[in-house]
PDB file of C-alpha atoms and ligand atoms in Angstrom:
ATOM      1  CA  UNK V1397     180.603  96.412  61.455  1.00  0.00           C
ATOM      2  CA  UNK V1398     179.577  99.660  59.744  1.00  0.00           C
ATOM      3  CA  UNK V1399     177.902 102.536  61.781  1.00  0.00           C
ATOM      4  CA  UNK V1400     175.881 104.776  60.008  1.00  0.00           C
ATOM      5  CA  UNK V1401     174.447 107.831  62.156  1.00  0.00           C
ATOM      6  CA  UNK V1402     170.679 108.324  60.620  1.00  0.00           C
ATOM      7  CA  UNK V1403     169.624 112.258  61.952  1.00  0.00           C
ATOM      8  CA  UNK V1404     167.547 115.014  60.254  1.00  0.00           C
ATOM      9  CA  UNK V1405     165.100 117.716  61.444  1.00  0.00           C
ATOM     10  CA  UNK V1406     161.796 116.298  63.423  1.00  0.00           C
ATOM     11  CA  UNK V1407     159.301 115.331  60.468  1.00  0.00           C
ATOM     12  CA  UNK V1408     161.680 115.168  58.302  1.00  0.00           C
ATOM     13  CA  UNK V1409     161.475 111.314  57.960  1.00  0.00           C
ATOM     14  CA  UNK V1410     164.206 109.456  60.073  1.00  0.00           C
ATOM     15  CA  UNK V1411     161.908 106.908  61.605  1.00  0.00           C
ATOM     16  CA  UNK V1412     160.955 106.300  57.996  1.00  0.00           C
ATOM     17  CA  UNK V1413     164.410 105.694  56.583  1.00  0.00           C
ATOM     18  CA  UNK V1414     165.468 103.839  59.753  1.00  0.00           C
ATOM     19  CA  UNK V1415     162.231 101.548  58.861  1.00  0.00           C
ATOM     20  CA  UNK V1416     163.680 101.305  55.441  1.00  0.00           C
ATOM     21  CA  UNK V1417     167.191 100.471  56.631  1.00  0.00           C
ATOM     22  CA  UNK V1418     165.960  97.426  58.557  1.00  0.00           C
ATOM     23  CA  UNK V1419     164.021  96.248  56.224  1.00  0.00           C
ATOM     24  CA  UNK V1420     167.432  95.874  54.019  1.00  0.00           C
ATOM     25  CA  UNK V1421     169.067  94.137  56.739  1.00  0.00           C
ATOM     26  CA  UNK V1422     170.666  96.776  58.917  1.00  0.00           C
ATOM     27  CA  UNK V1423     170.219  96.533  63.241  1.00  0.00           C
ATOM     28  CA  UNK V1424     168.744  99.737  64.296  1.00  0.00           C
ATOM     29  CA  UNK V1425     169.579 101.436  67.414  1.00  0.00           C
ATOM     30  CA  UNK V1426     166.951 104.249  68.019  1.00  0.00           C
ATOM     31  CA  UNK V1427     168.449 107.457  70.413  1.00  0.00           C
ATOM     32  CA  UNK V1428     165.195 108.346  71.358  1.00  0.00           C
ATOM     33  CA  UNK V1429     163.685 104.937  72.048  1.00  0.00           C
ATOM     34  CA  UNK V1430     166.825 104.752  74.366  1.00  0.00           C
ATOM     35  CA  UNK V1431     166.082 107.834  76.294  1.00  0.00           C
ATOM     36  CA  UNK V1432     162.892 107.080  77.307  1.00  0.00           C
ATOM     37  CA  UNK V1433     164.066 103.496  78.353  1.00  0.00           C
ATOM     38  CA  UNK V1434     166.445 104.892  80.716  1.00  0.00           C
ATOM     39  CA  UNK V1435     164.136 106.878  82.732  1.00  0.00           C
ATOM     40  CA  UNK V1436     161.197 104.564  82.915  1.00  0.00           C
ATOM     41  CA  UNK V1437     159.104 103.560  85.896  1.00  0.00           C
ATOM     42  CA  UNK V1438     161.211 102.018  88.075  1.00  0.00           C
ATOM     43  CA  UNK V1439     164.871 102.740  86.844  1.00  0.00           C
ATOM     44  CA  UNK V1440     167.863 104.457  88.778  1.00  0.00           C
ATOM     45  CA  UNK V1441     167.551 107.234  86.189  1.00  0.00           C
ATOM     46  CA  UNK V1442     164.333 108.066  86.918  1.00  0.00           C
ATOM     47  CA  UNK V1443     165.209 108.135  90.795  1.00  0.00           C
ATOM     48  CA  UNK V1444     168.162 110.529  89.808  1.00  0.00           C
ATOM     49  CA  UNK V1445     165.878 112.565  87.712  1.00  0.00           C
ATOM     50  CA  UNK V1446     163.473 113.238  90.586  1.00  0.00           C
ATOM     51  CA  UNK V1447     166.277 113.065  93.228  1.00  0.00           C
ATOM     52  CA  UNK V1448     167.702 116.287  91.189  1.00  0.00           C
ATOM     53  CA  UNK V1449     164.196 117.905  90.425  1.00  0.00           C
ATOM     54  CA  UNK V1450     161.489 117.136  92.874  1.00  0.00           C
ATOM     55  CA  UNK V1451     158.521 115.290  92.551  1.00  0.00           C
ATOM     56  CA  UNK V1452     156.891 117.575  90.255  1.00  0.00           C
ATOM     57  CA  UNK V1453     158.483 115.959  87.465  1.00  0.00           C
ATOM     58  CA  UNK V1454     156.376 112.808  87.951  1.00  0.00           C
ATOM     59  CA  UNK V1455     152.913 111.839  86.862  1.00  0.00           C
ATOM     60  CA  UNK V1456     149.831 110.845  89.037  1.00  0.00           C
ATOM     61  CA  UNK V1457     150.657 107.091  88.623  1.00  0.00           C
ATOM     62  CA  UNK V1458     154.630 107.550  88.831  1.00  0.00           C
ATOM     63  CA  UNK V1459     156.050 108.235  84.951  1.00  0.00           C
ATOM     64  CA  UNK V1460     158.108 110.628  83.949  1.00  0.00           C
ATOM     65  CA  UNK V1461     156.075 114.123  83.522  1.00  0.00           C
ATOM     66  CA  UNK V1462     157.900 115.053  80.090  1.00  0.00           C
ATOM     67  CA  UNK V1463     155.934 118.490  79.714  1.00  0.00           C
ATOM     68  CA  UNK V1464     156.571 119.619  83.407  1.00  0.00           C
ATOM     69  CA  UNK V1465     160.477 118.263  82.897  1.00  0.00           C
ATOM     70  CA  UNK V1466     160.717 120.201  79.608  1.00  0.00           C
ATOM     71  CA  UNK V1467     158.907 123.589  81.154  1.00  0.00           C
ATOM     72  CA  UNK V1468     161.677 123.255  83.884  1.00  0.00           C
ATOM     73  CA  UNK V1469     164.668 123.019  82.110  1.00  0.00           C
ATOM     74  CA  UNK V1470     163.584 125.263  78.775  1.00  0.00           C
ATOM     75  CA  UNK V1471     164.303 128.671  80.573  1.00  0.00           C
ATOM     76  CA  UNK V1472     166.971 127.650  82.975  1.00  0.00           C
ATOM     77  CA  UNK V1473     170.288 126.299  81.079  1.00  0.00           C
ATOM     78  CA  UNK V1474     172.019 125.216  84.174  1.00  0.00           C
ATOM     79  CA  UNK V1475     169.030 122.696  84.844  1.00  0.00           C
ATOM     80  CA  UNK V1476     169.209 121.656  81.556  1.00  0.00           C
ATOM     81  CA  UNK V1477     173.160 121.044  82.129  1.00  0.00           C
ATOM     82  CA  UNK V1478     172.368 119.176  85.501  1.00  0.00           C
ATOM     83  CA  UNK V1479     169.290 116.568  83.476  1.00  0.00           C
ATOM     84  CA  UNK V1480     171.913 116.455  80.459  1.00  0.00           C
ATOM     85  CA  UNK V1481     174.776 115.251  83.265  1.00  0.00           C
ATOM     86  CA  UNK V1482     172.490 112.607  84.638  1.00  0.00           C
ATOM     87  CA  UNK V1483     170.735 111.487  81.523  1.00  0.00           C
ATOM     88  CA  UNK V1484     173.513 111.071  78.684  1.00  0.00           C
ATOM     89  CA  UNK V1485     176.012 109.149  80.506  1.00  0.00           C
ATOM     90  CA  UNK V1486     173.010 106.621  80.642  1.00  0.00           C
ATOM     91  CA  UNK V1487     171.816 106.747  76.857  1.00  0.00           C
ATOM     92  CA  UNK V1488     175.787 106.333  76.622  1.00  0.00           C
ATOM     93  CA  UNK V1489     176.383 102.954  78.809  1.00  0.00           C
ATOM     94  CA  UNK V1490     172.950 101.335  76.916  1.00  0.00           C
ATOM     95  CA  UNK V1491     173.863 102.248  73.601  1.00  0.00           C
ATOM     96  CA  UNK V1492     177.261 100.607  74.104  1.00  0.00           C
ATOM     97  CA  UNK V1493     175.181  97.443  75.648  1.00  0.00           C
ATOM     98  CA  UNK V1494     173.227  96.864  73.000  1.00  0.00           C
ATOM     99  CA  UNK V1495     176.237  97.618  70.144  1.00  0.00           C
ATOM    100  CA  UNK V1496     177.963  94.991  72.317  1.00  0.00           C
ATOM    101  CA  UNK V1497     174.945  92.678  71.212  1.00  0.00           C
ATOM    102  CA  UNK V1498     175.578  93.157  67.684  1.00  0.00           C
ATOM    103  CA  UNK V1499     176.620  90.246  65.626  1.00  0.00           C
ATOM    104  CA  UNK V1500     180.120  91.499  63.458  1.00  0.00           C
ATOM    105  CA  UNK V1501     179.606  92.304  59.837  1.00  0.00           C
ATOM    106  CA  UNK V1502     176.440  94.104  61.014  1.00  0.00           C
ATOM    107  CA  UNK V1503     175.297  97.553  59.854  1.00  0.00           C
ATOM    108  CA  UNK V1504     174.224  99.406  62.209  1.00  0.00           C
ATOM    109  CA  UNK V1505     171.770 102.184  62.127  1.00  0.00           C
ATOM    110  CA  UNK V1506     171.810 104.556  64.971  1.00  0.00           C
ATOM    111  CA  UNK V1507     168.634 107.225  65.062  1.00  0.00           C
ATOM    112  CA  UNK V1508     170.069 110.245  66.648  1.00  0.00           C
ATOM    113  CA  UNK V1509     167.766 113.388  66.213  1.00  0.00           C
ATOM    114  CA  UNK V1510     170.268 115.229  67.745  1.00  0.00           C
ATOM    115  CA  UNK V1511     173.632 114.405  66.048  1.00  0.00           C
ATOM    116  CA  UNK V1512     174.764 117.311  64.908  1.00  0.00           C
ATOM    117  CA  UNK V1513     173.685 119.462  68.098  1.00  0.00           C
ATOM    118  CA  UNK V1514     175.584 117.217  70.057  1.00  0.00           C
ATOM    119  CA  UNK V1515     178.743 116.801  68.055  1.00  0.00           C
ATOM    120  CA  UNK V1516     178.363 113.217  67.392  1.00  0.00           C
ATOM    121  CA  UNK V1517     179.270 112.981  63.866  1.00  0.00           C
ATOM    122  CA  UNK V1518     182.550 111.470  64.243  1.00  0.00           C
ATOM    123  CA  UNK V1519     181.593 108.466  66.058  1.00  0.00           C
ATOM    124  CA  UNK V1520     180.016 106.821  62.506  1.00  0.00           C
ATOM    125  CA  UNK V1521     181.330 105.728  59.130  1.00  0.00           C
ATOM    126  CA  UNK V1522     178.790 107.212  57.179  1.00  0.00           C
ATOM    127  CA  UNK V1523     176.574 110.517  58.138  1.00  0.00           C
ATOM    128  CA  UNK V1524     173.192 110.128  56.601  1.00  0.00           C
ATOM    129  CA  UNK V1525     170.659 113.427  56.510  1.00  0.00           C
ATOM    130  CA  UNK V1526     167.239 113.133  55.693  1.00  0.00           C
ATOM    131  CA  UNK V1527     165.968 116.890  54.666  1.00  0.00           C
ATOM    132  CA  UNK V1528     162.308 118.162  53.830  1.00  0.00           C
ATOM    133  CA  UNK V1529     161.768 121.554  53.309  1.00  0.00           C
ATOM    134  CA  UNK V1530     159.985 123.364  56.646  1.00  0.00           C
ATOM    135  CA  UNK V1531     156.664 123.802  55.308  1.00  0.00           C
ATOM    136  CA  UNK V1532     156.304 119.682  54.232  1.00  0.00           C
ATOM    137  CA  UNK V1533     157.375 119.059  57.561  1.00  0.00           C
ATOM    138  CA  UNK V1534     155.782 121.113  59.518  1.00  0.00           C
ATOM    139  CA  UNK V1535     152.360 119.157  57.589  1.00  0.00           C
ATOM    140  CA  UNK V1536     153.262 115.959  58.519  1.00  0.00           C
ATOM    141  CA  UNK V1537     154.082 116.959  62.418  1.00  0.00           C
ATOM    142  CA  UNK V1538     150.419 118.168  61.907  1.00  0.00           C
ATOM    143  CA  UNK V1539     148.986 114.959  60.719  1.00  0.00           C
ATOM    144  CA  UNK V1540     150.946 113.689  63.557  1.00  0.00           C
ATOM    145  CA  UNK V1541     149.236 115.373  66.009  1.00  0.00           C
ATOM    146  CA  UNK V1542     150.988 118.932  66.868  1.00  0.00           C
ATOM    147  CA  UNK V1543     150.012 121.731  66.362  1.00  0.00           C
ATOM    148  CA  UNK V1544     151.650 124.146  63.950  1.00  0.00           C
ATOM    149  CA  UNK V1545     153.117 126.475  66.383  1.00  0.00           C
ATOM    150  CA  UNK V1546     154.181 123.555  68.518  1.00  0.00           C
ATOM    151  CA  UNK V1547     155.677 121.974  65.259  1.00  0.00           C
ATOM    152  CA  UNK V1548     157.359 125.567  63.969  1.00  0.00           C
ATOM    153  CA  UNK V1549     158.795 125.921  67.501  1.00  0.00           C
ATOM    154  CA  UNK V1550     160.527 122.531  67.264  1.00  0.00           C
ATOM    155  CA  UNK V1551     161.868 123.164  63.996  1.00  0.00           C
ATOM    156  CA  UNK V1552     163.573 126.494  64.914  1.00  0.00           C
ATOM    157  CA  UNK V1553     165.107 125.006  68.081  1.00  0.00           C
ATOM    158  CA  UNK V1554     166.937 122.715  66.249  1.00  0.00           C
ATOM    159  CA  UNK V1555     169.766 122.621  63.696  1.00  0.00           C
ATOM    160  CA  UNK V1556     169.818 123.815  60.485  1.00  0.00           C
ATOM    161  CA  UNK V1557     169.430 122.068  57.422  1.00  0.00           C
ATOM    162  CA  UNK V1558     173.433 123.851  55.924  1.00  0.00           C
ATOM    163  CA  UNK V1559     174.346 122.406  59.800  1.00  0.00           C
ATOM    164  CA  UNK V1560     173.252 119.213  59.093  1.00  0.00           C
ATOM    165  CA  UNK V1561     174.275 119.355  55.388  1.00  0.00           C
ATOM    166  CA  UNK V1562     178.120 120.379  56.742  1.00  0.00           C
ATOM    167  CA  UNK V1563     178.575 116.788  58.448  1.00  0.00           C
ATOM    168  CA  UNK V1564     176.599 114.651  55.870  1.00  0.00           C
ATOM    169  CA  UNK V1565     178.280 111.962  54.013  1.00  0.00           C
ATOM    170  CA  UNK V1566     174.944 111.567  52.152  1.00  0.00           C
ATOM    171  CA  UNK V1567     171.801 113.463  52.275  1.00  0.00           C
ATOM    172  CA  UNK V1568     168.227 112.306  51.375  1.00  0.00           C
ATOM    173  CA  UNK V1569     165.577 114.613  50.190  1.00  0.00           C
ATOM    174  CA  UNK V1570     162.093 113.522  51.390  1.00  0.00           C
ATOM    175  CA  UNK V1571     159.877 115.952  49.661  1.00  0.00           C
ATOM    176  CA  UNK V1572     158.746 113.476  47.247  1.00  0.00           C
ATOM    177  CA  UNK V1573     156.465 110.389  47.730  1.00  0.00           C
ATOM    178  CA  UNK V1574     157.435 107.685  49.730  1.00  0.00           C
ATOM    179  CA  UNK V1575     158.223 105.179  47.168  1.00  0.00           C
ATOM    180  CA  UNK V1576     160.559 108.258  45.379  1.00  0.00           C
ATOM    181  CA  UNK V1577     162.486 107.945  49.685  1.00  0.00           C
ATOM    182  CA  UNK V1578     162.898 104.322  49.405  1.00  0.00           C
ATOM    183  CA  UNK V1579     164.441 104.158  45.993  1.00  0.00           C
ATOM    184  CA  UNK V1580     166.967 106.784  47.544  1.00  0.00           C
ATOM    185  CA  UNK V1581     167.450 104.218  50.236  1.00  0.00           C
ATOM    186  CA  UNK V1582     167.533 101.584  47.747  1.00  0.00           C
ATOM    187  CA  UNK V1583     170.431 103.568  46.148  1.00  0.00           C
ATOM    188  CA  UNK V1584     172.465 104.693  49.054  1.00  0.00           C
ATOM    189  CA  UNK V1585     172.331 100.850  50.136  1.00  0.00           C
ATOM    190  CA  UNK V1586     173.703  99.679  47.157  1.00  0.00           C
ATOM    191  CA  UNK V1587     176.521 102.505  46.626  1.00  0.00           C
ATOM    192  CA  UNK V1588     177.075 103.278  50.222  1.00  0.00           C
ATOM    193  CA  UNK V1589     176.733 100.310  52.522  1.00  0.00           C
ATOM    194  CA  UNK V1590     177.544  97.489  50.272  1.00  0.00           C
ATOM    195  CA  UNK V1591     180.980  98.325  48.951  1.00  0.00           C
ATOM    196  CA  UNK V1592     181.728  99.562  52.589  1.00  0.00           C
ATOM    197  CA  UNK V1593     181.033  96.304  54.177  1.00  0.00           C
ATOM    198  CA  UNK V1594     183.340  95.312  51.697  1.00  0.00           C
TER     199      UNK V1594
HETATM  200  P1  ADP E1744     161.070 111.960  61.906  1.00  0.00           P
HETATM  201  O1  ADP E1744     161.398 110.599  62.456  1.00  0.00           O
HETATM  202  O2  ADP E1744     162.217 112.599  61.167  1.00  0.00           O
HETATM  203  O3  ADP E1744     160.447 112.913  62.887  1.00  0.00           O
HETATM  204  P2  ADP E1744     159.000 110.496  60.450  1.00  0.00           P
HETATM  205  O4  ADP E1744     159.714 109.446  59.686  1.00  0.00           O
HETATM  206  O5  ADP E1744     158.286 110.093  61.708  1.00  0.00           O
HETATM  207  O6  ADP E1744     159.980 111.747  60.755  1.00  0.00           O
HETATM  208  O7  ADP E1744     157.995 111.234  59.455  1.00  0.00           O
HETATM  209  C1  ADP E1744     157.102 112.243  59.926  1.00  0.00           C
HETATM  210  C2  ADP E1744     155.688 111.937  59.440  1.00  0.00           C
HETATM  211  O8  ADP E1744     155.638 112.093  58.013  1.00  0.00           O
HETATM  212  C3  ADP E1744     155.265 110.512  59.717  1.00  0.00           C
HETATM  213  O9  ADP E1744     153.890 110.512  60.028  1.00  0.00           O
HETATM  214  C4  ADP E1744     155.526 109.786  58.390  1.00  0.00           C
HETATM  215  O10 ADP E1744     154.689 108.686  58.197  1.00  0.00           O
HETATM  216  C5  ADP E1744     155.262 110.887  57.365  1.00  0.00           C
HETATM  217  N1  ADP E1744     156.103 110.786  56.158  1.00  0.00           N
HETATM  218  C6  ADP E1744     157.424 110.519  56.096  1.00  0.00           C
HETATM  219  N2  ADP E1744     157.872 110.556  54.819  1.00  0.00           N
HETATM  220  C7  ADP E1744     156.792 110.849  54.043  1.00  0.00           C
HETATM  221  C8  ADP E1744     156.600 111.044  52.629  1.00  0.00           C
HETATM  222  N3  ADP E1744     157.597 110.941  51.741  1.00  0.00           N
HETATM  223  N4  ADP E1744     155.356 111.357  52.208  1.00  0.00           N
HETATM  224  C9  ADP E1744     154.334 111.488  53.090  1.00  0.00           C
HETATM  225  N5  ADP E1744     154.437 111.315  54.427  1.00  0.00           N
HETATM  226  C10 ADP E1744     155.654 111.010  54.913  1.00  0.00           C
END
């Protein structure tokens, strides 16, 4: 199996060359997609999450509240400390599930927007950064549906791109066209992944 950890600013076009990935064969484990699962209607982590923070943190019709969870923990660190104790050993246990699933020989493709804030980068083969300059980003988080400050704010709370650069095996720039990102793909898959699967 070969791991490759996919990360990169928001807008900066992960989802896109995760999309890409899988389309060339690789099994794509998605960080985010996995956080949300985890605290769904219904689950034990979403009874710990309100068991910790109150019932404010819910919707009308029993969801997590995202915004009201976010206001809550943004100014107070130790609350953020307390959701980051119950939530992580979860995305943990069901990341390990579904690598568990994977069939050997696989590459696998995890989507972690977060990889270099949370040290992760020695748990993969291959570090892969996507990078667009702020101001391309911060367009297509617009055409996404945030607003600019909303979209500037995210940026700056995040990583850097010379952070992200420091722990990259390979970076991609994505301030071209989209067929200009998946010949880059194209590229990395064929000098990268295939002589490391051996
Ligand atoms: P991330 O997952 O890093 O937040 P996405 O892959 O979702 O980024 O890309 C952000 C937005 O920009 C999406 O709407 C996507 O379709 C668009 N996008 C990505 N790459 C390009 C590109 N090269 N040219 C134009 N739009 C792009």
């Amino acid at each position: 199996m070969l791991r490759i950890g996919l990360t990169g600013g928001i807008g900066s076009g992960k989802s896109t060359v995760a999309k890409l990935l899988v389309e060339r064969g690789a099994v794509l484990i998605d960080a985010d997609r996995i956080a949300r699962e985890v605290v769904a209607p219904g689950t034990p982590g979403l009874a710990a999450v309100v068991d910790a923070f109150g019932d404010g943190v819910l919707t009308a019709d029993g969801a997590l509240d995202r915004p009201a969870l976010a206001a809550l923990v943004f100014a107070d660190p130790q609350a953020r400390a307390r959701l980051d104790a119950l939530v992580h050993p979860l995305v943990r246990a069901r990341s390990a599930e579904l690598l568990a699933e994977v069939p050997d020989g696989a590459v696998v493709v995890n989507d972690v927007p977060l990889l270099v804030e949370t040290g992760q980068a020695a748990s993969y083969d291959l570090v892969l950064v996507v990078e667009a300059d702020t101001e391309t980003r911060v367009a297509r988080l617009v055409g996404r549906g945030l607003t600019e400050d909303d979209a500037r704010a995210r940026i700056g709370a995040q990583a850097t791109d010379e952070q992200r650069r420091a722990v990259a095996d390979v970076v991609l720039d994505n301030t071209g066209t989209p067929e200009e990102l998946a010949a880059q793909v194209d590229r990395f898959w064929v000098e990268r992944v295939e002589p490391a699967r051996g």
